[in-house]
CSV table of C-alpha atoms in Angstrom, one decimal:
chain,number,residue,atom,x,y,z
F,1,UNK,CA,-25.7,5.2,20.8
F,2,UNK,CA,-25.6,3.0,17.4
F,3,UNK,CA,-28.6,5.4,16.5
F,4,UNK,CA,-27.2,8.6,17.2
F,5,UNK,CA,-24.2,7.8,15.6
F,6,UNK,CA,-26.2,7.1,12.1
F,7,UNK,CA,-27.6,10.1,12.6
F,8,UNK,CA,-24.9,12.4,13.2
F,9,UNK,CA,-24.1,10.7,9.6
F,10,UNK,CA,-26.8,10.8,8.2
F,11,UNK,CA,-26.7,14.8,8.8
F,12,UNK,CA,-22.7,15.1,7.7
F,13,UNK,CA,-23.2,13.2,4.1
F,14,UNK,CA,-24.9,16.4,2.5
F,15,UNK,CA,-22.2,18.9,3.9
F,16,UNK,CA,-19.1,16.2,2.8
F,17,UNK,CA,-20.5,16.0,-0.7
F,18,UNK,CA,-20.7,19.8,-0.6
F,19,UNK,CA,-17.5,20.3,1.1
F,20,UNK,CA,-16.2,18.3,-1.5
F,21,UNK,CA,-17.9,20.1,-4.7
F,22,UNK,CA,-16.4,23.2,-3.5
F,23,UNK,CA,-13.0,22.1,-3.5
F,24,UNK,CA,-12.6,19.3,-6.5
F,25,UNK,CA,-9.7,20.4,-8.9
F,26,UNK,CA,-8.1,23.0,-6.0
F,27,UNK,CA,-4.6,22.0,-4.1
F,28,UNK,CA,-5.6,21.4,-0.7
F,29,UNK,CA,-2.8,21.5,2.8
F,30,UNK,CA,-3.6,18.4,5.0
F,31,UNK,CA,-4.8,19.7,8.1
F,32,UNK,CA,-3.9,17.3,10.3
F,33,UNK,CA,-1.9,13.5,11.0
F,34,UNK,CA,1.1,12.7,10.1
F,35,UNK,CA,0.9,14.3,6.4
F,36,UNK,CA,1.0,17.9,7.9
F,37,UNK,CA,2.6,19.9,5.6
F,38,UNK,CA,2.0,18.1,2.8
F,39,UNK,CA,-0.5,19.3,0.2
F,40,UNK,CA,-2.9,17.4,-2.8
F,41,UNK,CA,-5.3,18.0,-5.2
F,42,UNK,CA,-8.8,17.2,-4.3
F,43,UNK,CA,-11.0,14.8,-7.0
F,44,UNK,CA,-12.4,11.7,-7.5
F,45,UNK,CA,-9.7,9.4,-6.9
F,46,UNK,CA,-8.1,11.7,-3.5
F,47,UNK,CA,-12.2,12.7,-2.0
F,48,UNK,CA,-11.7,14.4,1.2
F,49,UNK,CA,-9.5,12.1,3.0
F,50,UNK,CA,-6.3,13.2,2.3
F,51,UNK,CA,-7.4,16.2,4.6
F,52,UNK,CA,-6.7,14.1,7.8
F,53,UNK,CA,-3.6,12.2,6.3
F,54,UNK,CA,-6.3,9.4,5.3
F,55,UNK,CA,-9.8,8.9,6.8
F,56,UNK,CA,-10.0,4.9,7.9
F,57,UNK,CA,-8.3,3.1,11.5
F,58,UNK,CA,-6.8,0.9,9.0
F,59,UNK,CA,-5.0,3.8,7.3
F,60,UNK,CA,-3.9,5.2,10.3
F,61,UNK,CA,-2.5,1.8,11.9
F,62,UNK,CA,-0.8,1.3,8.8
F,63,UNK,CA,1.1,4.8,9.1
F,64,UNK,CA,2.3,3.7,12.7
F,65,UNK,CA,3.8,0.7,11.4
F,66,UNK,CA,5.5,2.7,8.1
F,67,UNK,CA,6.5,5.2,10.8
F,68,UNK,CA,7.8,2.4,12.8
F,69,UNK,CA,9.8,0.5,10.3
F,70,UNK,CA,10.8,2.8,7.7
F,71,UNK,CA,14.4,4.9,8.5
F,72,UNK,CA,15.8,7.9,7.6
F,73,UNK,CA,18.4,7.7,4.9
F,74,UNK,CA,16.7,4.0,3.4
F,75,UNK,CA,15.2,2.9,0.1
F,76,UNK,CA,11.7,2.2,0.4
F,77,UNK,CA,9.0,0.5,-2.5
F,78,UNK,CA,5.0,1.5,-2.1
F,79,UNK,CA,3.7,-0.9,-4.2
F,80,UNK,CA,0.4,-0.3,-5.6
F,81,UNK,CA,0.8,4.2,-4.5
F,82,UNK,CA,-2.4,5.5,-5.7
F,83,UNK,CA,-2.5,9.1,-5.3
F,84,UNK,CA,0.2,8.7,-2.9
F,85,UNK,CA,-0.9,8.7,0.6
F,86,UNK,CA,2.0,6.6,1.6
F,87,UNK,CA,4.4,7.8,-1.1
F,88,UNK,CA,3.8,11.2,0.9
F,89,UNK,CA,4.7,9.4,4.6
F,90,UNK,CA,7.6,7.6,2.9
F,91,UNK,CA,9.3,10.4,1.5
F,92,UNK,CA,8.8,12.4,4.6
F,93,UNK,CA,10.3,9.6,6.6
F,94,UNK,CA,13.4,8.8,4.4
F,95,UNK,CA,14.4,12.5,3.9
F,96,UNK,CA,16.7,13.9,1.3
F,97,UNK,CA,19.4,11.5,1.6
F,98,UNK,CA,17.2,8.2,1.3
F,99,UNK,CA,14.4,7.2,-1.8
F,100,UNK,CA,10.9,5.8,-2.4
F,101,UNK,CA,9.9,3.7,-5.4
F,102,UNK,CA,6.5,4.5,-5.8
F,103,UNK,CA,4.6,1.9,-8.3
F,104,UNK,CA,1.5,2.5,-9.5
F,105,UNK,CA,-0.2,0.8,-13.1
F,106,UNK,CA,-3.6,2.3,-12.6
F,107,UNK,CA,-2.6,5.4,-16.2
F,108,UNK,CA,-5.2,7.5,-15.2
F,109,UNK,CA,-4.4,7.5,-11.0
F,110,UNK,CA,-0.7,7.9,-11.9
F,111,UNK,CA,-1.7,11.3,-13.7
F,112,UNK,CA,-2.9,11.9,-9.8
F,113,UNK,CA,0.6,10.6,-8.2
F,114,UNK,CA,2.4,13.0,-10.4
F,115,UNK,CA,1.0,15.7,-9.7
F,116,UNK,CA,0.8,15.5,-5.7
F,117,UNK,CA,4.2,14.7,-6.1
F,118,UNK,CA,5.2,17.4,-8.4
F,119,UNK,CA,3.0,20.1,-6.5
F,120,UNK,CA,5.0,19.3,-2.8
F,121,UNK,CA,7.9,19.5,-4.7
F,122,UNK,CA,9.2,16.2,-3.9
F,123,UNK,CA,12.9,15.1,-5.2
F,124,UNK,CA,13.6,11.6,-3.5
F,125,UNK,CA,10.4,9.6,-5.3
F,126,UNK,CA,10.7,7.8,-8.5
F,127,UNK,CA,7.3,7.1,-10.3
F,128,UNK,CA,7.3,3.2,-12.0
F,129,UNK,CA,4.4,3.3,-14.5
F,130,UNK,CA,4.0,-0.7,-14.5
F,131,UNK,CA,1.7,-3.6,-13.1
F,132,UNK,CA,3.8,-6.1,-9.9
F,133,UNK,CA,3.6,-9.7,-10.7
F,134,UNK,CA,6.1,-12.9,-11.2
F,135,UNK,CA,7.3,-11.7,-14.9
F,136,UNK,CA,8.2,-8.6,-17.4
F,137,UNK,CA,5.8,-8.1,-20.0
F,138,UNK,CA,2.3,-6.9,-20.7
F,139,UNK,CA,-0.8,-7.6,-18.8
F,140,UNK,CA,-4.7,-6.6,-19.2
F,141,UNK,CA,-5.2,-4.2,-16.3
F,142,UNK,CA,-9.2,-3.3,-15.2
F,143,UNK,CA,-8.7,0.3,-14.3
F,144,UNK,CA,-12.0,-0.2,-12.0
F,145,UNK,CA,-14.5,2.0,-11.2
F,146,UNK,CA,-12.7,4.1,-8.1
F,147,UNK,CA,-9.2,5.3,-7.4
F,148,UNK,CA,-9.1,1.7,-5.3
F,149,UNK,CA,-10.5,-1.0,-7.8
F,150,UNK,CA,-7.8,-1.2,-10.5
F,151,UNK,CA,-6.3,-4.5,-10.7
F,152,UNK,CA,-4.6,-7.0,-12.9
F,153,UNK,CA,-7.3,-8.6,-15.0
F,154,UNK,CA,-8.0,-12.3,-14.3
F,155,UNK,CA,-9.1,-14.3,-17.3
F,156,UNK,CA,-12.2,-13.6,-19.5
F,157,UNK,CA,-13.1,-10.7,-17.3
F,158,UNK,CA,-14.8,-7.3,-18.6
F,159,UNK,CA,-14.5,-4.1,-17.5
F,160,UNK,CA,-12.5,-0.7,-18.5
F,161,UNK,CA,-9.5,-2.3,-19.5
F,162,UNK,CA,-6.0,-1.3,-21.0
F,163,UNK,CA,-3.1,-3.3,-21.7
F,164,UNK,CA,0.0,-1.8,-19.4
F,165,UNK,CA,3.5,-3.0,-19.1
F,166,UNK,CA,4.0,-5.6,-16.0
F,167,UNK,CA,7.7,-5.6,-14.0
F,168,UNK,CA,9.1,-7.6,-10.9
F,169,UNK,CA,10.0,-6.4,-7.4
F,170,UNK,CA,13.6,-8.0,-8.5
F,171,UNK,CA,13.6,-6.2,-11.4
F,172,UNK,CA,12.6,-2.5,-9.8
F,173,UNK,CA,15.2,-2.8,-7.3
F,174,UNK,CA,17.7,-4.6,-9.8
F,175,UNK,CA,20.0,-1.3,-10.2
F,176,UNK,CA,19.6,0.8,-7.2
F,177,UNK,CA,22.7,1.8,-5.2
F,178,UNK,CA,21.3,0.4,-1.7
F,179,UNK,CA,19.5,-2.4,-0.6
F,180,UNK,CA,15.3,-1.9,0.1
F,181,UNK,CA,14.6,-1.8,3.8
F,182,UNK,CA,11.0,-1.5,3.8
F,183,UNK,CA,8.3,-2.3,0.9
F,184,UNK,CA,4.3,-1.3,1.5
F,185,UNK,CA,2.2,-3.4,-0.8
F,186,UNK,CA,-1.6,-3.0,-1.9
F,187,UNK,CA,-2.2,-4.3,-5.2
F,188,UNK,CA,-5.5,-5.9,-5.3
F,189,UNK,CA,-5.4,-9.1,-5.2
F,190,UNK,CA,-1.7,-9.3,-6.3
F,191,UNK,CA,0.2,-9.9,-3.5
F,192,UNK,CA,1.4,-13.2,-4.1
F,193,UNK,CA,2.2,-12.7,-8.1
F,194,UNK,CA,4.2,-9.4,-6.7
F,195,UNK,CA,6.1,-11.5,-4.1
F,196,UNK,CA,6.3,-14.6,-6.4
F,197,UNK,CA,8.5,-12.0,-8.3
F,198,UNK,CA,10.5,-10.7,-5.5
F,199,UNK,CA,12.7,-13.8,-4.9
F,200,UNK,CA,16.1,-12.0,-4.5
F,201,UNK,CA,14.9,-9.4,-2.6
F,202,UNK,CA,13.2,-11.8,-0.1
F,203,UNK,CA,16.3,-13.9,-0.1
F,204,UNK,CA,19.2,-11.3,0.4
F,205,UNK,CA,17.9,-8.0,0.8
F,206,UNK,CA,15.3,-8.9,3.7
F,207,UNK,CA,13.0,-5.6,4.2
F,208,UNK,CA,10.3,-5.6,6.2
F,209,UNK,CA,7.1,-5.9,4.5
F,210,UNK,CA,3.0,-4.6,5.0
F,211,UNK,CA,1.1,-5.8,2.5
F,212,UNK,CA,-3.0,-5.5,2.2
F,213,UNK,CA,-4.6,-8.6,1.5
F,214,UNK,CA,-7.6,-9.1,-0.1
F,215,UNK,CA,-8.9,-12.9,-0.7
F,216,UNK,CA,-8.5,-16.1,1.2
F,217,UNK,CA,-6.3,-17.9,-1.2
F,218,UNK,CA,-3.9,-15.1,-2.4
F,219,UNK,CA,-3.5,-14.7,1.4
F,220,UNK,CA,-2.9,-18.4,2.2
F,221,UNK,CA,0.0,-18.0,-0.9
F,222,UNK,CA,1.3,-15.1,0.9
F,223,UNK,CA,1.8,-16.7,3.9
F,224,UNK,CA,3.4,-19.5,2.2
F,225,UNK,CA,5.6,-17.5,0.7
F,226,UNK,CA,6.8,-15.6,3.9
F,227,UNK,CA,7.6,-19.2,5.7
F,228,UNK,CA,9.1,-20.2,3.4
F,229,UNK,CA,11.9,-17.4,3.4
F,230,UNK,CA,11.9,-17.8,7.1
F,231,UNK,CA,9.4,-14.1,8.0
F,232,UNK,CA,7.5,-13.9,11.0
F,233,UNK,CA,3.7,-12.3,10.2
F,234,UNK,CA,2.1,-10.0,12.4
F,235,UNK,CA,-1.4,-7.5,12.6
F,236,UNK,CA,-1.3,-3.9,12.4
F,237,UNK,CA,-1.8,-4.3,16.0
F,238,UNK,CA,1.4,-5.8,16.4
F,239,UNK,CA,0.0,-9.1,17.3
F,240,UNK,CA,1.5,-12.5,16.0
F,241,UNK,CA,-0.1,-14.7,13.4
F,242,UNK,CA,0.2,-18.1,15.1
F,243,UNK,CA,-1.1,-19.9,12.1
F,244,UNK,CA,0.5,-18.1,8.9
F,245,UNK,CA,0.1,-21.4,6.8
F,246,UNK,CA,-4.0,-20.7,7.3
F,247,UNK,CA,-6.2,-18.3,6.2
F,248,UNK,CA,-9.5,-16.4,6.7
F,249,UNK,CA,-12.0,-17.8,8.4
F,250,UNK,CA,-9.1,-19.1,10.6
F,251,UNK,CA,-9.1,-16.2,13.4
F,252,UNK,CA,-5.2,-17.0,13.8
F,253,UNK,CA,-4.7,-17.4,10.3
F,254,UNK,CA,-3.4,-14.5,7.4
F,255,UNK,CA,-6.0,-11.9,6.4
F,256,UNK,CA,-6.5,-8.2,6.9
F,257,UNK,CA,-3.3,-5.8,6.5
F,258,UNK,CA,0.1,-7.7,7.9
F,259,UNK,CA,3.7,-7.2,8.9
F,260,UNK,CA,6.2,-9.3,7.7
F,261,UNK,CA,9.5,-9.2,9.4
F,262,UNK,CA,12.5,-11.2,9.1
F,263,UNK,CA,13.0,-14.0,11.8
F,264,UNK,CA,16.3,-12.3,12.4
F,265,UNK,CA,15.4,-8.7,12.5
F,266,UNK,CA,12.2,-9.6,15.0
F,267,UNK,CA,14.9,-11.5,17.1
F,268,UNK,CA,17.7,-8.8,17.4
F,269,UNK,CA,14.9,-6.2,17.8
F,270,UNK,CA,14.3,-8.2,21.1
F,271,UNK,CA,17.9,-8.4,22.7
């Protein structure tokens, strides 16, 4: 089976990159999932998922949980947008009377959010230009090599950098009329600056939270920080995390894509 499957792959590569020659630069309608409707512009940074509202399991689990969470009439963040695959869902999801916050720091894939936004002609999403972590300023951003790469610069490290201005989750949210309900977050290796930064809005706003996590010890600092202001962590698959104060290789630890709830919305979800 394994082997016909590589295969059948093997066989669709050439007529993907094809496919995908044909169309690069051209405004493309999603075809199908929960982005139906929608429309984008086909490059580098977008490929030919965007076609199917998004081409991985993960992608698609995490659109049942923003489906799930996010209300009609809310104020929602997607931290780290992209090209705006979620931006899209969220916008759809809190309609004309609610908002999206859609931060993205990657200069050359916010040229990309634009103009999927602009081209769906979407009024409820406001594009911040700026890197997440625990203070204002400036930062060295690596703008990476794909669409998915760019991330704040750690230390000494080379690569195509630029220098772009770095905000707070407090500080995004600071003058907005209504309080966030739900926040995605995928920032590379970020999360636990981002949330390090998003004190208030942890402490008296209380959205729920999925956030993408990508090493052992940013996710073990995540977790930390979500016990700490009393969240209970769960998968995509809507399975607890029994051990949030552990991380990968821990099987019950934090790693992978999570849901963070508050204690008190998770109980009177329940009754």
């Amino acid at each position: 089976m394994r082997e016909k499957t590589n295969r059948f792959s093997a066989v669709l590569k050439p007529i993907k990159k094809l496919l995908f020659q044909a169309l690069k630069g051209k405004v493309c309608p999603v075809i199908k999932g929960p982005l139906l409707g929608f429309c984008f512009e086909v490059n580098e940074a977008t490929g030919l998922a965007g076609l199917i509202s998004g081409g991985s399991s993960s992608e698609r689990d995490t659109q049942r949980q923003i489906q799930k969470h996010c209300r009609n009439g809310s104020l929602a963040v997607d931290c780290g947008a992209n090209w705006g695959l979620h931006t899209l869902l969220l916008s759809r999801l809190v309609g004309p009377s609610g908002k999206v916050i859609s931060v993205e720091a990657n200069p050359s894939i916010c040229k990309i959010l634009k103009k999927n936004i602009n081209v769906n002609k979407i009024l409820n999403v406001e594009i911040s230009e700026k890197a997440l972590s625990d203070r204002i300023g400036s930062i060295r951003f690596n703008q990476g090599v794909g669409a998915t790469t760019g991330r704040i610069a750690k230390e000494n490290e080379q690569g195509d950098m630029v220098q772009v201005p770095a905000t707070t989750v407090d500080e995004v949210l600071r003058n907005q009329r209504a309080d966030v309900s739900f926040v995605k977050m995928d920032i590379e290796g970020a999360e636990s600056k981002a949330l390090e930064g998003a004190n208030k809005t942890l402490s008296v706003s209380r959205p729920v939270f999925i956030i993408e996590l990508h090493s052992p010890e940013n996710d073990l600092r995540v977790g930390q920080i979500m016990i700490e202001h009393k969240y209970q962590l769960f998968r995509l698959n809507g399975e607890q995390i029994l051990r949030p104060d552990r991380s990968w290789p821990d099987p019950e630890g934090v790693y992978g894509t999570i849901v963070c709830i508050p204690k008190e919305k998770n109980a009177a979800s329940h009754n």
